[in-house]
């Protein structure tokens, strides 16, 4: 897959960058936008670091033309962004807001003028607050509200979009939002999280059907899949890893691709399980056209009961990620290997795990076109006196993960595209503006954008792809891949 030191991708490979509405748009009170659960959450003292909010963020709502110009100069051919539900349907029901729609329609005009294909996500966590008030995703009705919003949106923008992603990372919406309480709406209730898990998947299935009924566009969903390794061979560590992987991956992949929830997880959750109505699993497993995979870091998991032994083995407990793991049911802790390279988020860097994850996914489910819909790192970047931002750590991270993607393609996995997270530094949820993930630096006081060294590296990488000889880069025929 490599010639002259350049990793070669299929000629049709899609090169992109990703963002999300609440993280970049700002303009939260403009043109009839309704309140979202993230407006409420971020304005609640103590929920977001430094009390940061998305009120202004990157001011992309006003600067989108400049941002599209930067994408053009970068040379990407696709842009993954999300549509803010409360901007286009402020109360989560009723007619669409023409002013909110106009923003996205103008964004599409600019993308089209620059030959950048839009790759929109219909939900990246900014639920209308009025639906939050009625239980949010823990309420079944929210799934039907979502399908209604999608139906109306697709009939408004439909002809201009050839691929829709229904949800971004429903695991985060359900578990960080309703069990761990780190994300909006900040609940800490496992039954509510399980209900949200189910209703998000139901929403996805209903939306997929609504899109199919209205257009010929492809439909997919984006999951944040985990690559989980047990910290040791001890049966307790192995069990903790299995349950962690079950919570992160199988609770989503099984219903989507196998039409059922995993039995071990259902046993684990017992009475806290969500009510599943007849027909729900058939709706959820509506055949989709592609899967989006967001991937950042591997997970090494041990048993909570073995913390002392794990520490003796040289591991340290990863305090930041541990609460994500639902120790109340899985009894698991995330651990870190000492001395391992990690990003500013504290996430370990081990690109080969992405190749393994993609191969396992193909082997355990079915071959499906995959897009890496997010991959990137936060870094302690700063603007130097000469105005440049040098981020060799990010370049190395991106290069390593692109090699990992190429490795998966070489192993027969049908990966069709890659989106760097993120185009811009932005509002990193509960961590506010403290984590810079962009390949473009944003001065939050002025809104000024400065491409970082990694932006220029990615530009040159994409350009080099166009110059490569193509004999070794035929994409695999999905039907020839052993299941
Ligand atoms: C993902 C989210 C994205 C961003 C990255 C760092 O979980 O989808 O919005 O916050 O993490």
Coordinates of C-alpha atoms and ligand atoms in Angstrom, one line a residue:
X1 CA 0.0 0.0 0.0
X2 CA 3.0 2.3 0.1
X3 CA 5.0 3.8 -2.7
X4 CA 7.9 6.2 -2.0
X5 CA 6.9 6.5 1.6
X6 CA 3.4 7.6 0.8
X7 CA 0.5 5.5 2.0
X8 CA -1.8 5.0 -1.1
X9 CA -5.6 5.0 -0.8
X10 CA -8.1 4.1 -3.5
X11 CA -8.7 6.9 -6.0
X12 CA -12.3 7.2 -4.9
X13 CA -11.3 7.6 -1.3
X14 CA -13.1 10.5 0.4
X15 CA -11.0 13.1 2.2
X16 CA -12.7 15.2 4.8
X17 CA -12.9 17.1 8.0
X18 CA -15.6 17.0 10.6
X19 CA -17.3 19.4 12.9
X20 CA -20.6 19.6 14.9
X21 CA -23.2 22.3 15.2
X22 CA -23.1 23.2 18.9
X23 CA -19.3 23.0 19.0
X24 CA -18.7 25.6 16.3
X25 CA -21.8 27.6 15.3
X26 CA -22.5 30.0 18.1
X27 CA -25.4 32.3 17.3
X28 CA -27.6 30.4 19.8
X29 CA -30.3 33.1 19.9
X30 CA -30.4 34.1 16.3
X31 CA -33.0 33.6 13.6
X32 CA -35.4 31.7 15.7
X33 CA -33.2 29.0 17.0
X34 CA -34.7 27.2 20.0
X35 CA -32.9 26.3 23.1
X36 CA -31.0 23.0 23.2
X37 CA -30.1 20.8 26.2
X38 CA -26.5 21.8 25.7
X39 CA -27.5 25.5 26.2
X40 CA -29.1 24.6 29.4
X41 CA -26.4 22.3 30.6
X42 CA -23.5 24.6 29.8
X43 CA -25.2 27.5 31.5
X44 CA -25.6 25.4 34.7
X45 CA -22.8 26.2 37.1
X46 CA -20.3 23.4 37.6
X47 CA -21.2 21.4 34.5
X48 CA -18.7 22.7 32.0
X49 CA -15.1 23.6 32.7
X50 CA -14.6 27.3 33.4
X51 CA -18.3 27.8 32.8
X52 CA -17.7 27.8 29.0
X53 CA -20.7 27.7 26.7
X54 CA -21.4 27.3 22.9
X55 CA -23.0 30.8 22.8
X56 CA -20.3 32.1 20.4
X57 CA -18.0 29.1 19.9
X58 CA -16.2 29.6 16.6
X59 CA -18.9 31.9 15.3
X60 CA -19.2 29.6 12.3
X61 CA -22.8 30.8 11.8
X62 CA -21.4 34.1 10.6
X63 CA -18.0 32.9 9.3
X64 CA -19.0 29.8 7.4
X65 CA -18.0 31.3 4.1
X66 CA -14.4 31.8 5.3
X67 CA -14.5 28.3 6.8
X68 CA -15.5 26.7 3.5
X69 CA -12.8 28.7 1.8
X70 CA -10.3 27.1 4.2
X71 CA -11.7 23.7 3.4
X72 CA -11.3 24.4 -0.3
X73 CA -7.6 25.4 0.2
X74 CA -7.1 22.3 2.2
X75 CA -8.3 20.2 -0.8
X76 CA -10.9 18.1 1.0
X77 CA -13.7 16.7 -1.1
X78 CA -16.2 16.1 1.7
X79 CA -17.3 18.0 4.8
X80 CA -19.0 16.3 7.7
X81 CA -21.1 18.7 9.8
X82 CA -24.2 18.4 11.8
X83 CA -27.5 20.1 11.6
X84 CA -28.8 21.7 14.8
X85 CA -32.3 20.3 15.3
X86 CA -33.3 23.3 17.5
X87 CA -32.2 25.7 14.7
X88 CA -34.5 24.1 12.1
X89 CA -37.3 22.9 14.4
X90 CA -37.0 25.1 17.5
X91 CA -39.4 23.2 19.7
X92 CA -38.7 19.7 18.4
X93 CA -42.1 19.6 16.7
X94 CA -44.2 21.5 14.1
X95 CA -43.1 23.2 11.0
X96 CA -39.5 23.9 10.2
X97 CA -38.0 27.3 10.8
X98 CA -37.2 28.9 7.4
X99 CA -34.4 31.1 8.8
X100 CA -32.6 28.1 10.3
X101 CA -33.0 26.2 7.1
X102 CA -31.6 29.1 5.1
X103 CA -28.3 28.9 7.0
X104 CA -27.8 25.3 6.0
X105 CA -28.9 25.9 2.5
X106 CA -26.4 28.7 2.1
X107 CA -23.7 26.5 3.6
X108 CA -24.6 23.9 1.0
X109 CA -24.3 26.6 -1.8
X110 CA -20.8 27.4 -0.7
X111 CA -19.8 23.7 -0.4
X112 CA -21.2 23.0 -3.9
X113 CA -19.4 26.0 -5.3
X114 CA -16.1 24.6 -4.0
X115 CA -16.8 21.0 -5.1
X116 CA -17.0 19.8 -1.5
X117 CA -19.7 17.1 -0.9
X118 CA -21.8 17.7 2.1
X119 CA -21.9 14.7 4.6
X120 CA -24.5 15.9 7.2
X121 CA -25.3 14.3 10.5
X122 CA -28.8 14.8 11.7
X123 CA -28.1 14.7 15.4
X124 CA -24.9 15.5 17.2
X125 CA -26.3 16.0 20.7
X126 CA -28.1 19.3 20.6
X127 CA -31.6 18.1 21.5
X128 CA -34.3 20.7 21.6
X129 CA -34.8 21.7 25.2
X130 CA -38.6 21.3 25.0
X131 CA -38.1 17.6 24.3
X132 CA -35.5 17.5 27.1
X133 CA -38.2 18.8 29.4
X134 CA -40.3 15.8 28.5
X135 CA -37.6 13.3 29.4
X136 CA -35.4 13.7 26.4
X137 CA -34.1 10.4 25.0
X138 CA -35.4 8.5 28.0
X139 CA -38.8 9.1 26.6
X140 CA -39.9 7.0 23.7
X141 CA -41.8 9.9 22.1
X142 CA -38.4 11.6 21.3
X143 CA -37.7 8.8 18.7
X144 CA -40.9 9.7 16.9
X145 CA -40.2 13.5 17.2
X146 CA -36.8 12.8 15.6
X147 CA -38.3 10.9 12.7
X148 CA -40.7 13.8 12.1
X149 CA -37.8 16.3 12.1
X150 CA -35.8 14.1 9.7
X151 CA -38.8 13.6 7.4
X152 CA -39.4 17.3 7.1
X153 CA -35.7 18.2 6.8
X154 CA -35.1 15.6 4.1
X155 CA -38.0 16.9 2.1
X156 CA -36.6 20.4 2.4
X157 CA -32.9 19.7 1.7
X158 CA -33.2 16.2 0.3
X159 CA -32.3 16.6 -3.3
X160 CA -29.0 18.2 -2.4
X161 CA -27.8 15.5 -0.1
X162 CA -26.7 12.0 -1.2
X163 CA -25.7 10.6 2.2
X164 CA -27.3 11.2 5.6
X165 CA -25.9 10.1 8.9
X166 CA -28.7 9.8 11.5
X167 CA -26.9 10.0 14.8
X168 CA -23.5 10.7 16.1
X169 CA -22.2 8.4 18.9
X170 CA -25.5 7.4 20.5
X171 CA -23.4 5.8 23.3
X172 CA -22.3 9.2 24.4
X173 CA -25.9 10.6 24.2
X174 CA -27.2 7.7 26.3
X175 CA -24.5 6.9 28.7
X176 CA -22.6 10.1 29.2
X177 CA -25.9 12.0 29.2
X178 CA -28.1 9.8 31.4
X179 CA -25.8 7.5 33.4
X180 CA -22.5 9.3 34.0
X181 CA -24.0 12.8 34.0
X182 CA -20.9 14.3 32.2
X183 CA -23.0 15.4 29.2
X184 CA -26.4 17.1 28.8
X185 CA -28.8 16.5 30.3
X186 CA -26.6 15.4 33.2
X187 CA -28.6 12.6 34.7
X188 CA -27.2 9.7 36.7
X189 CA -29.7 6.9 36.3
X190 CA -28.8 3.6 34.6
X191 CA -32.5 2.8 33.7
X192 CA -32.8 6.2 32.0
X193 CA -29.5 5.5 30.1
X194 CA -30.8 2.1 28.9
X195 CA -34.1 3.7 27.8
X196 CA -32.1 6.4 26.0
X197 CA -29.9 3.7 24.4
X198 CA -33.0 2.0 23.0
X199 CA -34.9 5.1 22.0
X200 CA -31.8 6.5 20.2
X201 CA -31.6 3.3 18.1
X202 CA -35.3 3.3 17.5
X203 CA -35.0 7.0 16.4
X204 CA -32.2 5.9 14.0
X205 CA -34.3 3.1 12.5
X206 CA -37.4 5.3 12.1
X207 CA -35.3 8.1 10.6
X208 CA -33.6 5.7 8.2
X209 CA -37.1 4.6 7.0
X210 CA -38.2 8.2 6.7
X211 CA -35.2 9.0 4.5
X212 CA -35.7 6.0 2.3
X213 CA -39.3 6.9 1.8
X214 CA -38.3 10.4 0.7
X215 CA -35.1 10.0 -1.3
X216 CA -32.6 7.8 -2.9
X217 CA -29.9 9.0 -0.5
X218 CA -27.7 6.6 1.4
X219 CA -28.2 6.2 5.1
X220 CA -25.8 5.4 7.9
X221 CA -25.1 6.0 11.6
X222 CA -21.9 7.0 13.3
X223 CA -20.7 5.0 16.4
X224 CA -17.8 5.5 18.7
X225 CA -16.5 2.0 18.8
X226 CA -14.1 0.9 21.4
X227 CA -11.0 -1.3 21.1
X228 CA -10.9 -3.0 24.5
X229 CA -8.0 -5.1 25.8
X230 CA -8.2 -6.7 29.3
X231 CA -5.4 -5.5 31.6
X232 CA -4.4 -9.1 32.3
X233 CA -5.4 -12.7 31.8
X234 CA -7.1 -12.7 35.2
X235 CA -10.8 -13.8 34.6
X236 CA -12.1 -10.8 36.5
X237 CA -10.2 -8.4 34.2
X238 CA -11.3 -10.4 31.1
X239 CA -14.9 -10.2 32.3
X240 CA -14.6 -6.5 32.9
X241 CA -13.2 -6.0 29.4
X242 CA -16.0 -8.1 27.8
X243 CA -18.7 -6.1 29.6
X244 CA -17.1 -2.8 28.8
X245 CA -16.9 -3.8 25.1
X246 CA -20.5 -5.0 25.3
X247 CA -21.7 -1.7 26.7
X248 CA -19.6 0.4 24.2
X249 CA -20.0 -1.7 21.0
X250 CA -22.4 -4.7 21.1
X251 CA -25.3 -2.7 22.7
X252 CA -25.3 -0.8 19.4
X253 CA -23.8 -3.1 16.7
X254 CA -25.9 -6.2 17.7
X255 CA -29.3 -4.5 17.4
X256 CA -28.3 -2.7 14.2
X257 CA -26.7 -5.6 12.4
X258 CA -28.1 -8.8 14.2
X259 CA -31.5 -7.5 15.2
X260 CA -31.1 -8.2 18.9
X261 CA -29.5 -7.0 22.0
X262 CA -26.6 -9.0 23.4
X263 CA -27.8 -11.6 25.9
X264 CA -24.9 -11.1 28.4
X265 CA -25.7 -7.3 28.6
X266 CA -29.4 -7.9 29.0
X267 CA -28.6 -10.3 31.9
X268 CA -26.3 -7.7 33.4
X269 CA -28.8 -4.9 33.3
X270 CA -31.7 -7.1 34.6
X271 CA -34.7 -5.0 35.7
X272 CA -33.1 -1.8 34.5
X273 CA -33.5 -2.9 30.9
X274 CA -35.6 -0.7 28.5
X275 CA -39.0 -1.7 27.4
X276 CA -38.7 -3.1 23.9
X277 CA -41.9 -3.1 21.9
X278 CA -42.8 -5.5 19.1
X279 CA -41.3 -4.4 15.9
X280 CA -38.7 -2.2 17.5
X281 CA -35.7 -4.5 16.7
X282 CA -36.9 -4.9 13.1
X283 CA -37.0 -1.1 12.8
X284 CA -33.6 -0.7 14.4
X285 CA -32.0 -3.3 12.1
X286 CA -33.3 -1.6 8.9
X287 CA -30.5 -2.2 6.5
X288 CA -28.2 0.7 6.2
X289 CA -25.7 1.7 3.5
X290 CA -22.7 2.6 5.5
X291 CA -21.3 2.8 9.0
X292 CA -19.4 5.8 10.4
X293 CA -16.7 4.9 12.9
X294 CA -15.3 7.5 15.3
X295 CA -12.0 6.4 16.8
X296 CA -9.5 8.1 19.0
X297 CA -7.8 5.8 21.5
X298 CA -7.6 2.2 22.8
X299 CA -9.2 1.1 26.1
X300 CA -7.4 -1.1 28.6
X301 CA -9.8 -2.4 31.2
X302 CA -9.4 -4.2 34.4
X303 CA -11.7 -5.2 37.3
X304 CA -12.4 -2.7 40.0
X305 CA -11.7 -5.5 42.5
X306 CA -8.2 -5.8 41.3
X307 CA -7.0 -2.2 41.4
X308 CA -4.2 -3.0 43.8
X309 CA -2.9 -5.9 41.7
X310 CA -3.2 -3.7 38.5
X311 CA -1.2 -1.0 40.2
X312 CA 1.4 -3.6 41.2
X313 CA 1.6 -4.5 37.4
X314 CA 2.5 -0.8 36.7
X315 CA -0.9 0.4 35.6
X316 CA -2.5 3.6 36.8
X317 CA -6.2 4.1 37.0
X318 CA -7.4 6.5 34.4
X319 CA -9.6 8.7 36.6
X320 CA -11.0 10.7 33.7
X321 CA -12.3 7.7 31.8
X322 CA -13.3 5.5 34.6
X323 CA -16.7 7.1 35.4
X324 CA -17.6 6.5 31.7
X325 CA -17.5 2.8 32.4
X326 CA -20.5 2.4 34.4
X327 CA -18.8 0.7 37.3
X328 CA -22.1 0.2 39.0
X329 CA -22.9 -2.6 36.5
X330 CA -19.6 -3.6 34.9
X331 CA -17.3 -3.3 37.8
X332 CA -14.7 -2.1 35.4
X333 CA -11.9 0.5 35.5
X334 CA -9.9 2.0 32.7
X335 CA -6.2 1.8 33.3
X336 CA -3.2 3.4 31.6
X337 CA 0.1 1.9 30.7
X338 CA 2.9 4.0 32.3
X339 CA 5.0 5.8 29.8
X340 CA 2.6 5.4 26.9
X341 CA 2.2 8.4 24.6
X342 CA -1.0 10.2 25.2
X343 CA -2.8 13.2 23.9
X344 CA -3.8 16.3 26.0
X345 CA -7.0 14.5 26.8
X346 CA -5.0 11.7 28.4
X347 CA -6.0 9.3 25.6
X348 CA -3.3 6.8 24.6
X349 CA -2.0 6.8 21.1
X350 CA -1.9 3.4 19.5
X351 CA -2.9 3.5 15.8
X352 CA -2.6 -0.2 15.2
X353 CA -5.7 -0.8 17.3
X354 CA -7.8 1.0 14.7
X355 CA -6.8 -1.6 12.1
X356 CA -7.7 -4.4 14.5
X357 CA -11.0 -2.8 15.4
X358 CA -12.0 -2.4 11.7
X359 CA -11.0 -6.0 10.9
X360 CA -12.9 -7.4 13.9
X361 CA -15.9 -5.4 12.9
X362 CA -15.9 -6.9 9.5
X363 CA -15.4 -10.4 10.9
X364 CA -18.0 -10.2 13.6
X365 CA -20.8 -8.5 11.7
X366 CA -21.1 -8.1 8.0
X367 CA -19.0 -6.2 5.4
X368 CA -20.3 -2.7 5.1
X369 CA -18.8 0.4 3.6
X370 CA -17.1 2.3 6.5
X371 CA -16.2 5.9 6.9
X372 CA -13.8 7.0 9.6
X373 CA -16.1 9.9 10.6
X374 CA -13.8 11.3 13.3
X375 CA -10.2 10.8 14.2
X376 CA -7.8 13.4 15.7
X377 CA -6.2 14.6 18.9
X378 CA -6.2 17.6 21.3
X379 CA -2.8 19.1 21.8
X380 CA -1.2 21.9 23.9
X381 CA -1.0 24.1 20.8
X382 CA 0.0 27.7 20.9
X383 CA 0.6 30.5 18.4
X384 CA 4.3 31.3 18.1
X385 CA 5.7 34.8 17.8
X386 CA 6.0 34.4 14.0
X387 CA 2.2 33.6 13.9
X388 CA 2.6 29.9 13.2
X389 CA 1.2 27.0 15.1
X390 CA 3.4 23.9 15.1
X391 CA 1.8 20.7 16.1
X392 CA 4.0 17.8 15.0
X393 CA 2.3 15.5 17.6
X394 CA -1.0 15.9 15.7
X395 CA 0.7 15.3 12.3
X396 CA 2.3 12.1 13.7
X397 CA -1.1 11.0 15.1
X398 CA -2.9 11.6 11.9
X399 CA -0.3 9.9 9.8
X400 CA -0.2 6.9 12.1
X401 CA -4.0 6.5 12.0
X402 CA -4.1 6.9 8.2
X403 CA -1.6 4.1 8.0
X404 CA -3.8 2.1 10.2
X405 CA -6.8 2.8 7.9
X406 CA -4.6 1.8 4.9
X407 CA -3.8 -1.4 6.7
X408 CA -7.4 -2.2 7.2
X409 CA -8.1 -1.6 3.5
X410 CA -5.2 -3.8 2.6
X411 CA -6.8 -6.5 4.8
X412 CA -10.0 -6.2 2.8
X413 CA -12.1 -3.9 4.9
X414 CA -14.2 -1.6 2.8
X415 CA -13.1 1.8 4.2
X416 CA -14.3 4.6 1.9
X417 CA -13.3 7.8 3.6
X418 CA -11.6 9.6 6.5
X419 CA -12.6 12.8 8.3
X420 CA -10.2 14.6 10.6
X421 CA -11.7 15.7 13.9
X422 CA -11.7 18.6 13.7
X423 CA -11.5 21.4 11.1
X424 CA -11.5 24.0 13.8
X425 CA -10.6 24.2 17.5
X426 CA -14.0 24.2 19.2
X427 CA -16.2 23.7 22.2
X428 CA -15.2 20.3 23.6
X429 CA -18.3 19.6 25.6
X430 CA -17.8 19.3 29.3
X431 CA -14.2 20.4 28.8
X432 CA -15.2 23.7 27.2
X433 CA -12.5 25.4 25.2
X434 CA -9.6 23.7 27.1
X435 CA -9.0 21.0 24.5
X436 CA -7.9 22.1 21.0
X437 CA -8.6 19.4 18.4
X438 CA -8.5 21.6 15.3
X439 CA -6.1 21.5 12.4
X440 CA -7.0 25.2 12.4
X441 CA -6.3 27.4 15.4
X442 CA -9.2 29.6 16.5
X443 CA -8.6 32.7 18.5
X444 CA -11.8 32.7 20.6
X445 CA -11.6 36.4 21.5
X446 CA -11.5 37.6 17.9
X447 CA -12.7 34.6 15.9
X448 CA -9.5 34.7 13.8
X449 CA -8.5 31.4 12.2
X450 CA -4.8 30.2 11.7
X451 CA -4.1 27.0 9.9
X452 CA -1.8 24.8 12.0
X453 CA 1.2 22.9 10.6
X454 CA -1.0 19.8 10.5
X455 CA -3.5 21.6 8.2
X456 CA -0.7 22.0 5.7
X457 CA 0.5 18.5 6.2
X458 CA -3.0 17.1 5.5
X459 CA -3.3 19.3 2.4
X460 CA -0.1 17.9 1.1
X461 CA -1.0 14.4 2.0
X462 CA -4.3 14.7 0.1
X463 CA -2.6 16.3 -2.9
X464 CA 0.1 13.5 -2.9
X465 CA -2.7 10.9 -3.1
X466 CA -3.9 12.5 -6.4
X467 CA -0.4 12.0 -7.9
X468 CA 0.0 8.3 -6.9
X469 CA 0.1 5.5 -9.5
X470 CA -3.1 3.5 -9.0
X471 CA -2.4 -0.1 -9.9
X472 CA -2.4 -1.3 -6.3
X473 CA -5.5 0.6 -5.1
X474 CA -8.6 -1.2 -6.4
X475 CA -11.1 -1.2 -3.6
X476 CA -12.1 -4.7 -2.5
X477 CA -15.3 -6.2 -3.8
X478 CA -17.4 -6.5 -0.6
X479 CA -19.0 -9.7 -1.7
X480 CA -15.6 -11.4 -1.9
X481 CA -14.7 -10.7 1.7
X482 CA -15.2 -13.7 3.9
X483 CA -17.7 -13.1 6.6
Ligands
LIG1 C1 -16.4 12.7 19.9 C2 -17.5 13.7 19.6 C3 -17.0 15.0 19.0 C4 -15.7 15.5 19.7 C5 -14.7 14.4 19.8 C6 -13.4 14.8 20.4 O1 -16.8 11.9 20.9 O2 -18.3 13.1 18.6 O3 -18.0 15.9 19.0 O4 -16.0 16.0 20.9 O5 -15.2 13.3 20.5

